[in-house]
Amino acid sequence: MDHTQFTLDDLRRILLEAAGADENVDLAADIQDTTFEVLGYESIALLETGGRIEREYGIVLDDDDLGDDLTPRDLIAIVNTQLSQTASRAA
């Protein structure tokens, strides 16, 4: 698939596919600056999410990028940086 930008909606979809959602968390709310830990996603769920992003978007994420204090805003920025670098190399 040819993806040029990763959005919050993309992340929400992948989170639900990879690990579901805690019944006490509204992923449709403004979650961009809430850590994944507070959102109910532990490290294994984040690794699964990262793996799905890698497969779908054709990028490689460093496991260190998926740390404890990571927020959706952080992950979106990391993915978009990788997508930009991949596009630059392909051009």
Short mmCIF file of N, CA, C and O in Angstrom, two decimals:
data_model
loop_
_atom_site.label_atom_id
_atom_site.label_comp_id
_atom_site.label_asym_id
_atom_site.label_seq_id
_atom_site.Cartn_x
_atom_site.Cartn_y
_atom_site.Cartn_z
N MET A 1 0.83 -1.19 0.00
CA MET A 1 0.00 0.00 0.00
C MET A 1 0.87 1.25 0.00
O MET A 1 1.90 1.28 0.63
N ASP A 2 0.42 2.27 -0.70
CA ASP A 2 1.15 3.51 -0.76
C ASP A 2 0.52 4.50 0.21
O ASP A 2 -0.54 5.05 -0.05
N HIS A 3 1.17 4.71 1.35
CA HIS A 3 0.68 5.63 2.36
C HIS A 3 1.66 6.79 2.48
O HIS A 3 2.85 6.58 2.61
N THR A 4 1.14 8.00 2.46
CA THR A 4 2.02 9.15 2.57
C THR A 4 1.88 9.86 3.91
O THR A 4 2.74 10.65 4.26
N GLN A 5 0.79 9.60 4.63
CA GLN A 5 0.62 10.24 5.93
C GLN A 5 -0.15 9.31 6.86
O GLN A 5 -1.08 8.62 6.45
N PHE A 6 0.25 9.30 8.11
CA PHE A 6 -0.37 8.51 9.15
C PHE A 6 -1.13 9.48 10.05
O PHE A 6 -0.56 10.46 10.53
N THR A 7 -2.42 9.22 10.26
CA THR A 7 -3.27 10.14 11.01
C THR A 7 -3.75 9.52 12.32
O THR A 7 -3.61 8.31 12.54
N LEU A 8 -4.37 10.34 13.14
CA LEU A 8 -4.96 9.85 14.38
C LEU A 8 -6.04 8.82 14.09
O LEU A 8 -6.14 7.81 14.80
N ASP A 9 -6.81 9.02 13.05
CA ASP A 9 -7.84 8.03 12.69
C ASP A 9 -7.21 6.70 12.30
O ASP A 9 -7.73 5.63 12.63
N ASP A 10 -6.08 6.75 11.57
CA ASP A 10 -5.36 5.52 11.23
C ASP A 10 -4.91 4.81 12.50
O ASP A 10 -5.05 3.58 12.62
N LEU A 11 -4.37 5.57 13.44
CA LEU A 11 -3.91 4.99 14.69
C LEU A 11 -5.08 4.37 15.47
O LEU A 11 -4.96 3.26 15.98
N ARG A 12 -6.18 5.07 15.56
CA ARG A 12 -7.35 4.53 16.28
C ARG A 12 -7.78 3.19 15.68
O ARG A 12 -8.05 2.24 16.39
N ARG A 13 -7.84 3.14 14.35
CA ARG A 13 -8.25 1.90 13.67
C ARG A 13 -7.30 0.76 14.00
O ARG A 13 -7.71 -0.35 14.36
N ILE A 14 -6.00 1.03 13.92
CA ILE A 14 -5.01 -0.01 14.16
C ILE A 14 -5.02 -0.43 15.63
O ILE A 14 -4.89 -1.62 15.94
N LEU A 15 -5.18 0.51 16.55
CA LEU A 15 -5.27 0.16 17.97
C LEU A 15 -6.43 -0.79 18.22
O LEU A 15 -6.29 -1.79 18.93
N LEU A 16 -7.58 -0.49 17.64
CA LEU A 16 -8.75 -1.35 17.83
C LEU A 16 -8.52 -2.73 17.22
O LEU A 16 -8.89 -3.74 17.82
N GLU A 17 -7.91 -2.78 16.04
CA GLU A 17 -7.63 -4.07 15.40
C GLU A 17 -6.61 -4.88 16.18
O GLU A 17 -6.73 -6.09 16.30
N ALA A 18 -5.58 -4.20 16.69
CA ALA A 18 -4.47 -4.90 17.35
C ALA A 18 -4.80 -5.32 18.77
O ALA A 18 -4.43 -6.41 19.19
N ALA A 19 -5.46 -4.45 19.52
CA ALA A 19 -5.60 -4.72 20.95
C ALA A 19 -6.96 -4.37 21.53
O ALA A 19 -7.18 -4.51 22.73
N GLY A 20 -7.88 -3.91 20.71
CA GLY A 20 -9.17 -3.52 21.24
C GLY A 20 -9.05 -2.22 22.02
O GLY A 20 -8.11 -1.48 21.86
N ALA A 21 -10.02 -1.98 22.87
CA ALA A 21 -9.99 -0.76 23.68
C ALA A 21 -10.53 -1.06 25.06
O ALA A 21 -11.47 -1.84 25.22
N ASP A 22 -9.94 -0.44 26.04
CA ASP A 22 -10.41 -0.53 27.41
C ASP A 22 -11.81 0.07 27.46
O ASP A 22 -12.07 1.12 26.87
N GLU A 23 -12.72 -0.58 28.16
CA GLU A 23 -14.10 -0.08 28.20
C GLU A 23 -14.23 1.29 28.86
O GLU A 23 -15.22 1.98 28.66
N ASN A 24 -13.23 1.69 29.61
CA ASN A 24 -13.26 2.99 30.27
C ASN A 24 -12.60 4.10 29.46
O ASN A 24 -12.48 5.22 29.93
N VAL A 25 -12.15 3.78 28.24
CA VAL A 25 -11.44 4.76 27.41
C VAL A 25 -12.24 5.01 26.14
O VAL A 25 -12.65 4.08 25.46
N ASP A 26 -12.42 6.27 25.83
CA ASP A 26 -13.11 6.67 24.61
C ASP A 26 -12.05 7.09 23.59
O ASP A 26 -11.52 8.20 23.66
N LEU A 27 -11.73 6.20 22.67
CA LEU A 27 -10.71 6.51 21.67
C LEU A 27 -11.14 7.63 20.72
O LEU A 27 -10.30 8.23 20.07
N ALA A 28 -12.44 7.91 20.67
CA ALA A 28 -12.92 8.99 19.81
C ALA A 28 -12.67 10.36 20.44
O ALA A 28 -12.75 11.38 19.77
N ALA A 29 -12.35 10.38 21.72
CA ALA A 29 -12.07 11.64 22.42
C ALA A 29 -10.71 12.18 22.00
O ALA A 29 -9.99 11.56 21.22
N ASP A 30 -10.33 13.32 22.55
CA ASP A 30 -9.02 13.90 22.27
C ASP A 30 -7.97 13.15 23.09
O ASP A 30 -7.77 13.44 24.27
N ILE A 31 -7.34 12.17 22.47
CA ILE A 31 -6.39 11.29 23.16
C ILE A 31 -4.94 11.57 22.79
O ILE A 31 -4.03 10.91 23.28
N GLN A 32 -4.71 12.56 21.94
CA GLN A 32 -3.38 12.75 21.37
C GLN A 32 -2.27 12.92 22.39
O GLN A 32 -1.15 12.50 22.15
N ASP A 33 -2.56 13.54 23.52
CA ASP A 33 -1.50 13.81 24.50
C ASP A 33 -1.63 12.97 25.76
O ASP A 33 -1.02 13.27 26.78
N THR A 34 -2.39 11.89 25.68
CA THR A 34 -2.54 10.95 26.78
C THR A 34 -1.63 9.76 26.53
O THR A 34 -1.63 9.22 25.42
N THR A 35 -0.85 9.36 27.52
CA THR A 35 0.06 8.24 27.29
C THR A 35 -0.74 6.96 27.01
O THR A 35 -1.87 6.81 27.46
N PHE A 36 -0.11 6.07 26.26
CA PHE A 36 -0.76 4.81 25.96
C PHE A 36 -1.04 4.02 27.23
O PHE A 36 -2.04 3.31 27.31
N GLU A 37 -0.18 4.15 28.22
CA GLU A 37 -0.40 3.46 29.49
C GLU A 37 -1.72 3.91 30.12
O GLU A 37 -2.52 3.07 30.56
N VAL A 38 -1.98 5.20 30.15
CA VAL A 38 -3.23 5.72 30.69
C VAL A 38 -4.42 5.26 29.84
O VAL A 38 -5.50 5.00 30.37
N LEU A 39 -4.19 5.12 28.54
CA LEU A 39 -5.25 4.65 27.64
C LEU A 39 -5.51 3.15 27.77
O LEU A 39 -6.44 2.63 27.17
N GLY A 40 -4.69 2.47 28.56
CA GLY A 40 -4.89 1.04 28.80
C GLY A 40 -4.11 0.12 27.88
O GLY A 40 -4.40 -1.07 27.79
N TYR A 41 -3.11 0.65 27.18
CA TYR A 41 -2.29 -0.17 26.27
C TYR A 41 -0.93 -0.41 26.89
O TYR A 41 -0.12 0.51 26.99
N GLU A 42 -0.67 -1.65 27.28
CA GLU A 42 0.63 -2.01 27.85
C GLU A 42 1.61 -2.29 26.72
O GLU A 42 1.28 -2.22 25.55
N SER A 43 2.84 -2.62 27.09
CA SER A 43 3.91 -2.75 26.11
C SER A 43 3.63 -3.80 25.03
O SER A 43 3.95 -3.58 23.86
N ILE A 44 3.03 -4.91 25.38
CA ILE A 44 2.74 -5.94 24.38
C ILE A 44 1.72 -5.43 23.36
O ILE A 44 1.88 -5.66 22.16
N ALA A 45 0.73 -4.70 23.81
CA ALA A 45 -0.26 -4.13 22.90
C ALA A 45 0.39 -3.10 21.98
O ALA A 45 0.07 -3.03 20.79
N LEU A 46 1.34 -2.33 22.51
CA LEU A 46 2.04 -1.35 21.69
C LEU A 46 2.94 -2.03 20.66
O LEU A 46 3.04 -1.57 19.52
N LEU A 47 3.59 -3.12 21.05
CA LEU A 47 4.41 -3.85 20.09
C LEU A 47 3.56 -4.42 18.96
O LEU A 47 3.95 -4.39 17.79
N GLU A 48 2.39 -4.95 19.30
CA GLU A 48 1.47 -5.46 18.28
C GLU A 48 1.01 -4.32 17.37
O GLU A 48 0.95 -4.47 16.15
N THR A 49 0.68 -3.20 17.97
CA THR A 49 0.27 -2.02 17.19
C THR A 49 1.40 -1.59 16.26
O THR A 49 1.18 -1.34 15.08
N GLY A 50 2.62 -1.51 16.81
CA GLY A 50 3.77 -1.14 15.99
C GLY A 50 3.99 -2.10 14.84
O GLY A 50 4.29 -1.69 13.72
N GLY A 51 3.84 -3.39 15.11
CA GLY A 51 3.99 -4.40 14.06
C GLY A 51 2.97 -4.23 12.95
O GLY A 51 3.30 -4.36 11.76
N ARG A 52 1.75 -3.94 13.32
CA ARG A 52 0.72 -3.72 12.30
C ARG A 52 1.01 -2.47 11.47
O ARG A 52 0.80 -2.45 10.26
N ILE A 53 1.47 -1.41 12.14
CA ILE A 53 1.83 -0.19 11.42
C ILE A 53 2.96 -0.49 10.43
O ILE A 53 2.91 -0.08 9.27
N GLU A 54 3.97 -1.22 10.89
CA GLU A 54 5.10 -1.55 10.01
C GLU A 54 4.64 -2.32 8.78
O GLU A 54 5.04 -2.00 7.65
N ARG A 55 3.81 -3.32 8.98
CA ARG A 55 3.34 -4.13 7.85
C ARG A 55 2.47 -3.32 6.90
O ARG A 55 2.62 -3.41 5.68
N GLU A 56 1.58 -2.53 7.44
CA GLU A 56 0.64 -1.79 6.59
C GLU A 56 1.31 -0.63 5.86
O GLU A 56 0.97 -0.33 4.72
N TYR A 57 2.26 0.01 6.51
CA TYR A 57 2.87 1.21 5.95
C TYR A 57 4.26 0.99 5.37
O TYR A 57 4.87 1.91 4.83
N GLY A 58 4.80 -0.22 5.50
CA GLY A 58 6.09 -0.53 4.90
C GLY A 58 7.26 0.21 5.52
O GLY A 58 8.19 0.61 4.81
N ILE A 59 7.21 0.42 6.83
CA ILE A 59 8.28 1.11 7.53
C ILE A 59 8.81 0.21 8.65
O ILE A 59 8.25 -0.86 8.91
N VAL A 60 9.89 0.64 9.28
CA VAL A 60 10.45 -0.09 10.41
C VAL A 60 10.51 0.86 11.60
O VAL A 60 11.10 1.93 11.52
N LEU A 61 9.87 0.46 12.70
CA LEU A 61 9.89 1.23 13.94
C LEU A 61 10.87 0.61 14.90
O LEU A 61 10.95 -0.62 15.00
N ASP A 62 11.60 1.42 15.60
CA ASP A 62 12.52 0.96 16.64
C ASP A 62 11.70 0.64 17.88
O ASP A 62 10.84 1.42 18.28
N ASP A 63 11.94 -0.52 18.50
CA ASP A 63 11.21 -0.88 19.71
C ASP A 63 11.34 0.18 20.79
O ASP A 63 10.44 0.37 21.59
N ASP A 64 12.47 0.90 20.80
CA ASP A 64 12.66 1.97 21.78
C ASP A 64 11.69 3.12 21.55
O ASP A 64 11.41 3.90 22.47
N ASP A 65 11.18 3.26 20.32
CA ASP A 65 10.20 4.30 20.03
C ASP A 65 8.86 4.03 20.70
O ASP A 65 8.03 4.92 20.82
N LEU A 66 8.64 2.80 21.10
CA LEU A 66 7.35 2.40 21.68
C LEU A 66 7.44 2.32 23.20
O LEU A 66 6.96 1.38 23.81
N GLY A 67 8.01 3.34 23.81
CA GLY A 67 8.25 3.36 25.25
C GLY A 67 7.03 3.69 26.08
O GLY A 67 5.95 4.01 25.58
N ASP A 68 7.23 3.67 27.40
CA ASP A 68 6.16 3.84 28.37
C ASP A 68 5.47 5.19 28.33
O ASP A 68 4.27 5.28 28.56
N ASP A 69 6.21 6.25 28.05
CA ASP A 69 5.63 7.59 28.08
C ASP A 69 5.13 8.06 26.72
O ASP A 69 4.82 9.23 26.55
N LEU A 70 5.02 7.15 25.78
CA LEU A 70 4.61 7.47 24.43
C LEU A 70 3.15 7.90 24.39
O LEU A 70 2.29 7.29 25.04
N THR A 71 2.86 8.94 23.62
CA THR A 71 1.48 9.38 23.40
C THR A 71 1.12 9.13 21.93
O THR A 71 2.01 8.96 21.09
N PRO A 72 -0.17 9.13 21.62
CA PRO A 72 -0.54 9.02 20.20
C PRO A 72 0.11 10.10 19.34
O PRO A 72 0.56 9.81 18.23
N ARG A 73 0.21 11.33 19.84
CA ARG A 73 0.86 12.39 19.07
C ARG A 73 2.31 12.01 18.75
O ARG A 73 2.78 12.19 17.63
N ASP A 74 3.02 11.46 19.74
CA ASP A 74 4.41 11.03 19.54
C ASP A 74 4.49 9.95 18.47
O ASP A 74 5.34 10.01 17.57
N LEU A 75 3.64 8.93 18.58
CA LEU A 75 3.70 7.81 17.64
C LEU A 75 3.35 8.27 16.23
O LEU A 75 3.99 7.85 15.26
N ILE A 76 2.37 9.13 16.09
CA ILE A 76 2.00 9.66 14.77
C ILE A 76 3.19 10.40 14.16
O ILE A 76 3.50 10.22 12.98
N ALA A 77 3.88 11.20 14.96
CA ALA A 77 5.05 11.93 14.46
C ALA A 77 6.16 10.97 14.03
O ALA A 77 6.80 11.16 12.99
N ILE A 78 6.40 9.93 14.83
CA ILE A 78 7.43 8.94 14.50
C ILE A 78 7.11 8.24 13.18
O ILE A 78 7.96 8.10 12.30
N VAL A 79 5.86 7.82 13.03
CA VAL A 79 5.45 7.12 11.80
C VAL A 79 5.56 8.06 10.61
O VAL A 79 6.09 7.68 9.55
N ASN A 80 5.10 9.30 10.75
CA ASN A 80 5.17 10.23 9.62
C ASN A 80 6.60 10.58 9.25
O ASN A 80 6.91 10.77 8.07
N THR A 81 7.50 10.62 10.22
CA THR A 81 8.92 10.83 9.92
C THR A 81 9.46 9.66 9.11
O THR A 81 10.16 9.86 8.10
N GLN A 82 9.12 8.45 9.52
CA GLN A 82 9.56 7.26 8.77
C GLN A 82 8.98 7.27 7.35
O GLN A 82 9.69 6.94 6.40
N LEU A 83 7.71 7.61 7.22
CA LEU A 83 7.09 7.66 5.89
C LEU A 83 7.77 8.69 5.01
O LEU A 83 8.00 8.45 3.82
N SER A 84 8.10 9.84 5.56
CA SER A 84 8.77 10.90 4.82
C SER A 84 10.16 10.44 4.36
O SER A 84 10.55 10.67 3.22
N GLN A 85 10.89 9.77 5.25
CA GLN A 85 12.22 9.29 4.90
C GLN A 85 12.13 8.21 3.83
O GLN A 85 12.95 8.18 2.91
N THR A 86 11.15 7.35 3.93
CA THR A 86 10.95 6.29 2.92
C THR A 86 10.62 6.90 1.56
O THR A 86 11.15 6.48 0.54
N ALA A 87 9.77 7.91 1.56
CA ALA A 87 9.39 8.58 0.32
C ALA A 87 10.59 9.29 -0.30
O ALA A 87 10.78 9.28 -1.53
N SER A 88 11.43 9.90 0.55
CA SER A 88 12.61 10.61 0.04
C SER A 88 13.59 9.64 -0.61
O SER A 88 14.20 9.94 -1.64
N ARG A 89 13.76 8.47 -0.01
CA ARG A 89 14.68 7.48 -0.56
C ARG A 89 14.13 6.91 -1.88
O ARG A 89 14.91 6.55 -2.76
N ALA A 90 12.82 6.84 -2.02
CA ALA A 90 12.23 6.27 -3.21
C ALA A 90 12.24 7.27 -4.38
O ALA A 90 12.15 6.86 -5.53
N ALA A 91 12.36 8.54 -4.07
CA ALA A 91 12.30 9.57 -5.12
C ALA A 91 13.59 9.67 -5.90
O ALA A 91 14.60 9.25 -5.66
#
